[in-house]
Coordinates of C-alpha atoms and ligand atoms in Angstrom, one line a residue:
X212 CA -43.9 -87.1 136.4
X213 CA -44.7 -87.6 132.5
X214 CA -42.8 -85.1 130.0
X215 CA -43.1 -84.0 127.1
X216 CA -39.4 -84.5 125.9
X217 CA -39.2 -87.3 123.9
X218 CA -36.4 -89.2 123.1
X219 CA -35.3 -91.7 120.3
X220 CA -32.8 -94.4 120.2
X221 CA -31.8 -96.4 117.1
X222 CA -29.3 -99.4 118.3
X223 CA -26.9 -101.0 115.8
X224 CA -24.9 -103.9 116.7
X225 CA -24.0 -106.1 119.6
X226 CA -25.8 -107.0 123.1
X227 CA -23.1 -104.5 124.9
X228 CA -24.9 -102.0 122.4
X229 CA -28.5 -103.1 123.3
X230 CA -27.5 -102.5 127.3
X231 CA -25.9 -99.2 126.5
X232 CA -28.9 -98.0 125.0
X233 CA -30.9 -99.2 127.7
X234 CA -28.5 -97.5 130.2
X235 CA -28.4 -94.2 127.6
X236 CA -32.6 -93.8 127.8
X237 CA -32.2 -94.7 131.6
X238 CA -30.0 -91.4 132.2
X239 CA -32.0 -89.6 130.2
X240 CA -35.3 -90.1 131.9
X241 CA -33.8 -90.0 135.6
X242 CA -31.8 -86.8 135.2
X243 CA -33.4 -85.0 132.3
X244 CA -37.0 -86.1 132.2
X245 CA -36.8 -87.8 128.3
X246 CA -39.4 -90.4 127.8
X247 CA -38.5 -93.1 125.0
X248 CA -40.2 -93.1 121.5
X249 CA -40.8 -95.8 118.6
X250 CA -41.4 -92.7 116.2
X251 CA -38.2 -90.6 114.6
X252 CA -40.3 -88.0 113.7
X253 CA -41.4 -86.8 116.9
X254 CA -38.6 -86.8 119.1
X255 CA -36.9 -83.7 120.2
X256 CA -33.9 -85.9 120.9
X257 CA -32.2 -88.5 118.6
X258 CA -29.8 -90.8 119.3
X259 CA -28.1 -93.4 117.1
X260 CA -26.1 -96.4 119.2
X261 CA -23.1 -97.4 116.7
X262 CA -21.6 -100.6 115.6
X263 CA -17.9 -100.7 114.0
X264 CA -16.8 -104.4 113.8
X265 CA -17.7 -104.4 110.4
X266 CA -17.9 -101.4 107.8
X267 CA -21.5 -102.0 106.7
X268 CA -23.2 -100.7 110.1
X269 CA -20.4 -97.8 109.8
X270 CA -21.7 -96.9 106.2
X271 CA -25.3 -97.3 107.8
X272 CA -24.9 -94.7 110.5
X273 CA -24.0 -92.0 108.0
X274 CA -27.1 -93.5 105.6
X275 CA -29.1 -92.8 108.3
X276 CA -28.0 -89.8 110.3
X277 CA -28.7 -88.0 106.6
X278 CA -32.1 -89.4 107.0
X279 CA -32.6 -88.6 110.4
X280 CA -31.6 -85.2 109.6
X281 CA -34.5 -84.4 106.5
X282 CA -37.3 -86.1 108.5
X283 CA -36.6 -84.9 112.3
X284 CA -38.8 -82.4 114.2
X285 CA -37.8 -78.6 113.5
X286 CA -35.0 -78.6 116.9
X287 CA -34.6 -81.6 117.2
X288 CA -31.1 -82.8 118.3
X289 CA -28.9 -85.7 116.7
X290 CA -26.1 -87.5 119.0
X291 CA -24.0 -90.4 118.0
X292 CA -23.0 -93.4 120.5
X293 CA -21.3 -96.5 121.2
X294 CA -18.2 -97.7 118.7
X295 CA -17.8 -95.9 115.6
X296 CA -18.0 -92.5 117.7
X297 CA -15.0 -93.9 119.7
X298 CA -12.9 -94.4 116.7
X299 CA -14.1 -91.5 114.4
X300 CA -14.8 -89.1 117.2
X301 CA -15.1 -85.8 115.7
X302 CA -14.6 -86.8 112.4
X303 CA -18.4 -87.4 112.3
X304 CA -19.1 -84.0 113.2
X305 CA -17.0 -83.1 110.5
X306 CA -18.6 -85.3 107.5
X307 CA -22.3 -84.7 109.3
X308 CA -22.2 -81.0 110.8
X309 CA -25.8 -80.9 111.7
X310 CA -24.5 -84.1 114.3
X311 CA -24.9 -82.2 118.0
X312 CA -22.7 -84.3 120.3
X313 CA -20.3 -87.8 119.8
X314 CA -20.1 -90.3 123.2
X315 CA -18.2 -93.4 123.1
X316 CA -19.3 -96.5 124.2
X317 CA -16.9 -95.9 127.3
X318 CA -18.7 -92.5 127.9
X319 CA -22.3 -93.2 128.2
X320 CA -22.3 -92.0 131.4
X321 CA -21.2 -89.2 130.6
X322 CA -24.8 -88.7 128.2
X323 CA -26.7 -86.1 130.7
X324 CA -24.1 -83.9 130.6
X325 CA -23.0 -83.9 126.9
X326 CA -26.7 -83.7 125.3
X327 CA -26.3 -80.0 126.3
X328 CA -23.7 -79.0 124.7
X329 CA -23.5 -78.2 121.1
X330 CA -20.4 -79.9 119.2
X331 CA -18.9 -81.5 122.1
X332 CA -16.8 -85.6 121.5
X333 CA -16.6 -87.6 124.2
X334 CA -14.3 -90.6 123.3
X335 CA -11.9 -91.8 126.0
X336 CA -11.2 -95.1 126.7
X337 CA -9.8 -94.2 130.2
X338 CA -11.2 -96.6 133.0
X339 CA -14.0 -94.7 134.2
X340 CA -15.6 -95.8 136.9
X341 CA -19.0 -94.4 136.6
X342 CA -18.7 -96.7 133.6
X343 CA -20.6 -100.0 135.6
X344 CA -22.5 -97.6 137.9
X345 CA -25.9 -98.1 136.1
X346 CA -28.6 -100.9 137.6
X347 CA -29.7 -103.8 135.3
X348 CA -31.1 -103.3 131.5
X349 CA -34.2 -104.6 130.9
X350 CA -34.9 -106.8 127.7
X351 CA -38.4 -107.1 129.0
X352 CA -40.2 -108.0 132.5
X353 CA -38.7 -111.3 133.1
X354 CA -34.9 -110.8 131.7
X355 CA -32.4 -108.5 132.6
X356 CA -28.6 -108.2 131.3
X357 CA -25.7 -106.8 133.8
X358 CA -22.4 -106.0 132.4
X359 CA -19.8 -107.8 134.3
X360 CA -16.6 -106.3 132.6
X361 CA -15.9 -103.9 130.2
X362 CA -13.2 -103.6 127.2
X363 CA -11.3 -106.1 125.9
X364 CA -7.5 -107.6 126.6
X365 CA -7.7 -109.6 123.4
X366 CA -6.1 -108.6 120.6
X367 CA -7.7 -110.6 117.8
X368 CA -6.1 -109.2 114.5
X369 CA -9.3 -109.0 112.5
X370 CA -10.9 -106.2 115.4
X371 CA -11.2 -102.8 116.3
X372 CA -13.4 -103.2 120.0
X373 CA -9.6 -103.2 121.9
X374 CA -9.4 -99.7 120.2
X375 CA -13.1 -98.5 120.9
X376 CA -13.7 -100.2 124.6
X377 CA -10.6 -100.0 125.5
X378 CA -8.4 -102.4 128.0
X379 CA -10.4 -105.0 130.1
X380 CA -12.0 -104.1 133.5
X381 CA -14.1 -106.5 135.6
X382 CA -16.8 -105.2 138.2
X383 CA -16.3 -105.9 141.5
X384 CA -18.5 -109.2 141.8
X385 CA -20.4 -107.7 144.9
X386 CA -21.6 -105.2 142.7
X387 CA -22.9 -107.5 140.2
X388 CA -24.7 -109.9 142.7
X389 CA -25.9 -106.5 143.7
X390 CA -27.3 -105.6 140.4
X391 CA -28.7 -109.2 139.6
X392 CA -30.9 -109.1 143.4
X393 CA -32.1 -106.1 142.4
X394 CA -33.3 -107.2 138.7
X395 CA -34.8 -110.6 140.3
X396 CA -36.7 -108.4 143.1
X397 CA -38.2 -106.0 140.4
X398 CA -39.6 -109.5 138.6
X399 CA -36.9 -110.8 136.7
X400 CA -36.1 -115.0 136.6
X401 CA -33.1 -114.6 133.8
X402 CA -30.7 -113.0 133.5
X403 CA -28.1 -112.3 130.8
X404 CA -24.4 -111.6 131.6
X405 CA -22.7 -109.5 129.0
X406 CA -18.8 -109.0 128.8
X407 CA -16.7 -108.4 125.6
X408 CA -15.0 -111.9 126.7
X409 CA -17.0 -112.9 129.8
X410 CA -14.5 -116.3 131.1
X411 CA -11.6 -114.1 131.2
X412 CA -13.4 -112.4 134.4
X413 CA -11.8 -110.9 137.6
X414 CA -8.3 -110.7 135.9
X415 CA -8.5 -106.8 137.1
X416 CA -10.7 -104.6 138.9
X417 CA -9.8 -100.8 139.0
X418 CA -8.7 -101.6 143.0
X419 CA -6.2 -103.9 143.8
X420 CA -8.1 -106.3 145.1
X421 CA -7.5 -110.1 144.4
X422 CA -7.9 -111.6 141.0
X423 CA -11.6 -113.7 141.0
X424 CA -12.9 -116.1 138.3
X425 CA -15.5 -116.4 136.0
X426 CA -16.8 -119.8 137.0
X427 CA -17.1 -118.3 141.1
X428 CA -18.9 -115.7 139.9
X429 CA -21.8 -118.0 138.3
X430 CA -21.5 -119.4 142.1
X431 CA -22.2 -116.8 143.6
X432 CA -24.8 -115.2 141.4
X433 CA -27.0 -118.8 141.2
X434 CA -26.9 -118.9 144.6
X435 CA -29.9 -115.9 144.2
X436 CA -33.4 -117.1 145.4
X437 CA -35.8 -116.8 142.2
X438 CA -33.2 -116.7 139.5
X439 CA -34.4 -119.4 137.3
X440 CA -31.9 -119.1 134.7
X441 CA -28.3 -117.4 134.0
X442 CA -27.0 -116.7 130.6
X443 CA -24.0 -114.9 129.6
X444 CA -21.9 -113.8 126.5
X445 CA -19.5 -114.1 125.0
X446 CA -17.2 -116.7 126.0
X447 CA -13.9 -116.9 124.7
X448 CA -12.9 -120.9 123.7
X449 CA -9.4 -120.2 125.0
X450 CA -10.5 -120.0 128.3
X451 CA -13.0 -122.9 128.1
X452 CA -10.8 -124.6 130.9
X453 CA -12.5 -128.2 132.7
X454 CA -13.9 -126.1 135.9
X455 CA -15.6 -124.0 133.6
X456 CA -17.0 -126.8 131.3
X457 CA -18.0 -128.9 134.9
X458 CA -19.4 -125.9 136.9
X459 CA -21.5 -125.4 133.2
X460 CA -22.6 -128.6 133.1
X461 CA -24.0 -129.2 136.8
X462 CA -25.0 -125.8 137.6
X463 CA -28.8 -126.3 136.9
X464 CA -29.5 -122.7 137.0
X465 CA -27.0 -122.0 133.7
X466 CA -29.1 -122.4 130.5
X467 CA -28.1 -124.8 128.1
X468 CA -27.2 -122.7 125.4
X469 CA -23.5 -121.6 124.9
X470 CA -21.7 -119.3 122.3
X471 CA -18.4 -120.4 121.1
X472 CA -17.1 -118.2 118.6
X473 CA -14.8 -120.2 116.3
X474 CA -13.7 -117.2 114.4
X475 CA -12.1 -120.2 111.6
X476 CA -11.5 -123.6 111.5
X477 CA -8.1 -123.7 110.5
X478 CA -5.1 -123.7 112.8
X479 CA -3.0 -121.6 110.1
X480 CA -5.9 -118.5 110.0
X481 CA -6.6 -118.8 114.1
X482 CA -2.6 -117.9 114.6
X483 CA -3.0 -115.1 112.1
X484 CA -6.2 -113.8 113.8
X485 CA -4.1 -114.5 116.8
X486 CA -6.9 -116.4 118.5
X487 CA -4.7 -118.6 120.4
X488 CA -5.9 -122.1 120.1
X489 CA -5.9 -124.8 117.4
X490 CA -9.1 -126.5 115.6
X491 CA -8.2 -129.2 117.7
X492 CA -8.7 -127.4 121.7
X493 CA -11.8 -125.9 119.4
X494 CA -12.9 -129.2 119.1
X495 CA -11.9 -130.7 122.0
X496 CA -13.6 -127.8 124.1
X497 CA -16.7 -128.5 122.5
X498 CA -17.2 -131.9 122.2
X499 CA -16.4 -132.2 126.2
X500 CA -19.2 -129.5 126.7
X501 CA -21.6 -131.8 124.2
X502 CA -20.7 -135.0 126.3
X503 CA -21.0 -133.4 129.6
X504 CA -24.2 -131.3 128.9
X505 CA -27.0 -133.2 127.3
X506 CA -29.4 -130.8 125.0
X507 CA -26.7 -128.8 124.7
X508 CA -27.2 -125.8 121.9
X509 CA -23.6 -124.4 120.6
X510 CA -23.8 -120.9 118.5
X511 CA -21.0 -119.5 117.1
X512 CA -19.3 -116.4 114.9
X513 CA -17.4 -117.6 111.9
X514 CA -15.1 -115.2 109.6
X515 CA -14.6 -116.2 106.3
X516 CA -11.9 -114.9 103.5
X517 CA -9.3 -113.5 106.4
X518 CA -6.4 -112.7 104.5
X519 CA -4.5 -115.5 103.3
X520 CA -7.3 -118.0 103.8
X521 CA -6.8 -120.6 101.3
X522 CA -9.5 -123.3 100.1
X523 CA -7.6 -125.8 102.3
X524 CA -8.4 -123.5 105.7
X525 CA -11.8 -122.7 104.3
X526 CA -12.4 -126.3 104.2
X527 CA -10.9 -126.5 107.8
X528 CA -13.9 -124.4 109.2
X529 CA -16.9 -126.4 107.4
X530 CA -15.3 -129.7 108.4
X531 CA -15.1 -128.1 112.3
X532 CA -19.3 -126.9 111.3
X533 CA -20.0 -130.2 109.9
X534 CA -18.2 -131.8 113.4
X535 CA -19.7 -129.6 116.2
X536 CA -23.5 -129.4 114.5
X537 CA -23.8 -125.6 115.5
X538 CA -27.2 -125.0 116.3
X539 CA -26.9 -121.4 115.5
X540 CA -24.1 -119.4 113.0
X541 CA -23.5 -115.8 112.8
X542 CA -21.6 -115.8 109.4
X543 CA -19.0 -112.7 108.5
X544 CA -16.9 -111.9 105.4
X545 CA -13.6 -110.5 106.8
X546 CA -14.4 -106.7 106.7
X547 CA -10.5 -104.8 107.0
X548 CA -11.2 -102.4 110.0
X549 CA -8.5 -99.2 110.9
X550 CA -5.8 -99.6 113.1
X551 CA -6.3 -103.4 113.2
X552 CA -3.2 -105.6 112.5
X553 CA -5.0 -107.7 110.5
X554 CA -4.5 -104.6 107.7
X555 CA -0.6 -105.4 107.0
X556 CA -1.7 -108.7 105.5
X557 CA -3.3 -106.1 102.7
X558 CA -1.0 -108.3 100.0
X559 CA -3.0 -111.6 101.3
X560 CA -6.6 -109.8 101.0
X561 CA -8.9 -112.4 99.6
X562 CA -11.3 -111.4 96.4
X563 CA -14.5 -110.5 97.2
X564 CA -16.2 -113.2 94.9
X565 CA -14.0 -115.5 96.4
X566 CA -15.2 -114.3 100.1
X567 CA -19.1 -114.3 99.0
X568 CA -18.8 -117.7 97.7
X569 CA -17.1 -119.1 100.7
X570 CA -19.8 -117.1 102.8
X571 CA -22.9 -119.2 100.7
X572 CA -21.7 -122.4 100.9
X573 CA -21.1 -122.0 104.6
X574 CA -24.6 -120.8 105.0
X575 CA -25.9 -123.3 102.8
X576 CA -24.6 -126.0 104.7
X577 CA -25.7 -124.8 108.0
X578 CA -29.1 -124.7 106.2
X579 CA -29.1 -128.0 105.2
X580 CA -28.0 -129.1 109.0
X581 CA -31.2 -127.1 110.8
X582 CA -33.4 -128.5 107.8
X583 CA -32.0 -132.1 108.8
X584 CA -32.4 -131.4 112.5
X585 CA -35.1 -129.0 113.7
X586 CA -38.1 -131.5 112.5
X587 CA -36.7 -133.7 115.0
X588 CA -38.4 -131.6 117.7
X589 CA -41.7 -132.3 116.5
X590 CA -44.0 -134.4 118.8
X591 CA -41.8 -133.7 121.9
X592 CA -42.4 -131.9 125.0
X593 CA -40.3 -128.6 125.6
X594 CA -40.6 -126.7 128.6
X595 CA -40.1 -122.5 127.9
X596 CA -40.5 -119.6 130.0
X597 CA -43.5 -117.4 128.5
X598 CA -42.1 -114.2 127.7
X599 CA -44.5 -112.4 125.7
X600 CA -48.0 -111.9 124.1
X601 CA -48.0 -111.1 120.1
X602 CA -51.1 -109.1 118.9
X603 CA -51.8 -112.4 116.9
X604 CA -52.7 -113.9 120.1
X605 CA -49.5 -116.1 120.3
X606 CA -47.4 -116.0 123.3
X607 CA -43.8 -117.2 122.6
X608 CA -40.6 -117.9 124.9
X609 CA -37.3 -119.8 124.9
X610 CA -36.3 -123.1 126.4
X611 CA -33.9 -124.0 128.7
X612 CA -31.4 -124.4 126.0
X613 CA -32.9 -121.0 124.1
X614 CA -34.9 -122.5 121.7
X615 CA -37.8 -120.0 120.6
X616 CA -40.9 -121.4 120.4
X617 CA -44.6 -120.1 119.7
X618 CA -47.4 -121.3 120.5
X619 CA -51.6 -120.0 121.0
X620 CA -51.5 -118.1 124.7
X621 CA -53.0 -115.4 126.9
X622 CA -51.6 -112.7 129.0
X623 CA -51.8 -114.9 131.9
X624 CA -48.7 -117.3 131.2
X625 CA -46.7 -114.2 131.2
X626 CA -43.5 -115.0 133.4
X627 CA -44.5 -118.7 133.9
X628 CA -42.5 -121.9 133.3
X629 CA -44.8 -124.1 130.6
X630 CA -44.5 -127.2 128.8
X631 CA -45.6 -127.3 125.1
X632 CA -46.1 -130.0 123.0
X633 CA -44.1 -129.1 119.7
X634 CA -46.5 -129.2 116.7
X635 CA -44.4 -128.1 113.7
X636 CA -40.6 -126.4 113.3
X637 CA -38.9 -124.0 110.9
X638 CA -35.1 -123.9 110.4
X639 CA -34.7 -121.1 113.7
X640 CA -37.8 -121.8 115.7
X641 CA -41.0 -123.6 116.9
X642 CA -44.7 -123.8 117.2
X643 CA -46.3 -126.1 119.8
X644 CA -49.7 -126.1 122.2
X645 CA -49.7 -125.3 125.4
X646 CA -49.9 -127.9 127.8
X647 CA -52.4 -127.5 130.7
Ligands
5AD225 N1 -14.6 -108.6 109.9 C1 -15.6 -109.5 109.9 N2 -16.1 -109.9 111.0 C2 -15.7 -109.4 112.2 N3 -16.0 -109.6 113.5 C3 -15.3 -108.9 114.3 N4 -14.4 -108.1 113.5 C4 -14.7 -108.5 112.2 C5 -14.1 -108.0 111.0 N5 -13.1 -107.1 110.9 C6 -17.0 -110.6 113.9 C7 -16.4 -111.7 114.7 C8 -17.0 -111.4 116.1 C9 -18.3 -110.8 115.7 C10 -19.0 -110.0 116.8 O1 -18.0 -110.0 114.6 O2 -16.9 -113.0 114.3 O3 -17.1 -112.5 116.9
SF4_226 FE1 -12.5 -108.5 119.4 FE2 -11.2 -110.8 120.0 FE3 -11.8 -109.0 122.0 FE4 -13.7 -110.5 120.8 S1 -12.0 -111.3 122.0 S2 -13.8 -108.3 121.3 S3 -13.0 -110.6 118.7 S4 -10.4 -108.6 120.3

């Protein structure tokens, strides 16, 4: 039955935050009849999905709330998710009054009942079990994600998730193969795995059963009829160990495309972020997984200007760029977050000129790599699951080893395995023919 509530969703930050949402508009339309909209303006419910890793999206939320508040539909009611409302809880509420309810991002299940009642907070990071008891989020027809654990056990000094997730639970793997069957039986043929630090699975379950690993649970899950391809994030390089990296490389059903957030380069900075390994597992990690996987496309999150980070270390991370050849960087400057150890190096802060100018010459020379590389691909034959049709008449999808490519299409390769022939490349993507 079609209602006339409408609901809107603005998402900030991470993958975990993209699934939330999805699970948030799911609640919402099973249990209180919401249908999602594109347009602010006409929803009678609004909902903004919060990042806190860095202050920017923090500054952001309140930026836009204030928005949300002049231009929103006479009734219409505001409610705050995910991160930031863990940490600043009912301070929002206090800084933005016309804000109707605050749900952590350990409390979205709790969403049907809160969106009812004016004022409430819902922030704690207590396991709660109803926490993994939502089916698979869809990114569109043909991929789903699952969340395989939630929190975090880490307790990297530059971050605040520990504080906003809370302590690390994995779901039970039955439940997961569960969740996966069902996403392959409604159509899908990837699927995304999403964890705060995915290889440190089956460490705990909220039962007592027996600890489980992340590399079994890949065998278990690839052993699912008509899943074509398994992707999962993020990794943590610590836990990188050889049964990982060979269960990676011959599992044929794991896409060739790995995240391995180096955080720095420099052994000094990785013990004061308390990372716990050295460039040198960092590098050893990675090139085993380039000798072992051919194609192999590495991404990675780097932090520069972490307090105390002298030219020296900052050198350390380029020359660990420069080695492993990301293909893809997500670049920070060090952003001081509350109740993060990280904060009692105050005295070592770096100056911010200092930190933009190590941020542009790291970008710059990842530039200069994909301008060096990407051309390469031109005149070869990639193979790429369609995934959708642009109003341009273009279709575009990802390769095996998540490589975007475009390329001229119709509706009907939609959810089909094709090969193109690459006609041209940019520094992130490229544009091919369709083979026939
Ligand atoms: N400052 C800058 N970047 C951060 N990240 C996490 N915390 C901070 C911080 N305080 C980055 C890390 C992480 C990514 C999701 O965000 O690189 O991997
Ligand atoms: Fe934060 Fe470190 Fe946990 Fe990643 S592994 S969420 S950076 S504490």
């Amino acid at each position: 039955m079609s209602s006339d509530k409408k609901l809107f969703i603005q998402t900030l930050g991470c993958q975990m935050n993209d699934t939330d949402s999805q699970h948030i508009a799911a609640e919402l339309e099973k249990h209180k009849d919401y249908t999602q909209t594109d347009t602010m303006e006409d929803a009678d419910l609004i909902i903004i999905n919060t990042c806190s890793v860095r202050e920017k999206p923090v500054q952001k939320l309140f930026s836009e709330i204030g928005q949300f508040n002049k231009k929103k539909k006479d009734g219409a009611k505001i409610g705050v998710c995910g991160c930031t409302a863990s940490h600043l809880g009912k301070d929002i509420i206090k800084r933005a009054p016309y804000v109707d309810f605050v749900v952590g991002a350990r409390n979205i299940s709790k969403i049907k009942d809160v969106i009812d009642v004016k004022g409430s907070v819902e922030i704690s990071i207590d396991n709660d079990e109803s926490m993994y008891e939502f089916g698979p989020a869809k990114t569109n027809k043909y991929r789903a994600s699952v969340n395989i654990s939630v929190g975090c056990d880490k307790k990297c000094t530059y971050c605040i998730v520990p504080n906003t997730r809370g302590e690390e639970i994995s779901i039970p793997p039955e439940m997961i193969v569960t969740q996966v069957q069902k996403a392959v039986d409604e159509g899908a043929v990837e699927i995304m795995l999403l964890g705060q630090n995915v290889n440190s699975y089956g460490r705990r379950f909220s039962d007592k059963r027996p600890k489980h690993s992340f590399t079994k649970l890949l065998q278990d899950i690839s052993k699912i009829e008509n899943l074509k391809r398994i992707r999962f994030t993020s990794p943590h390089p610590l836990h990188m160990d050889d049964e990982f990296i060979e269960e990676f490389a011959k599992n044929e059903k794991i896409s060739r495309c790995i995240h391995m957030p180096l955080q720095s380069g420099s052994t000094e900075i990785l013990r004061a972020m308390k990372r716990g390994y050295t460039k040198e597992w960092f590098l050893n990690r990675a090139n085993k997984m380039r000798e072992l996987v051919p194609d192999l496309r590495i991404t990675t999150d780097i932090i520069v200007a972490f307090p105390g980070e002298t030219e020296e270390d900052y050198q350390d991370t380029l020359d660990v760029v420069r080695q492993v050849k990301f293909d893809q960087v997500f670049n920070f400057k060090y952003s001081p977050r509350p109740e993060t150890p990280a904060l009692d190096l105050k005295d070592k802060e770096i100056p911010d000129a200092i930190g933009s100018e190590r941020l542009t010459g790291l970008i710059e020379l990842h530039k200069r790599h994909l301008e060096a590389t990407m051309p390469s691909h031109v005149g070869t034959t990639v193979n790429i699951l369609v995934e959708s049709l642009k109003p341009n008449g273009e279709v575009t999808g990802y390769t095996d080893n998540y490589l975007q490519v475009f390329a001229k299409g119709s509706d009907e390769l939609l959810g089909k395995f094709v090969d193109v022939k690459i006609v041209s490349a940019t520094r992130t993507a490229l544009k091919g023919e369709v083979l026939i």
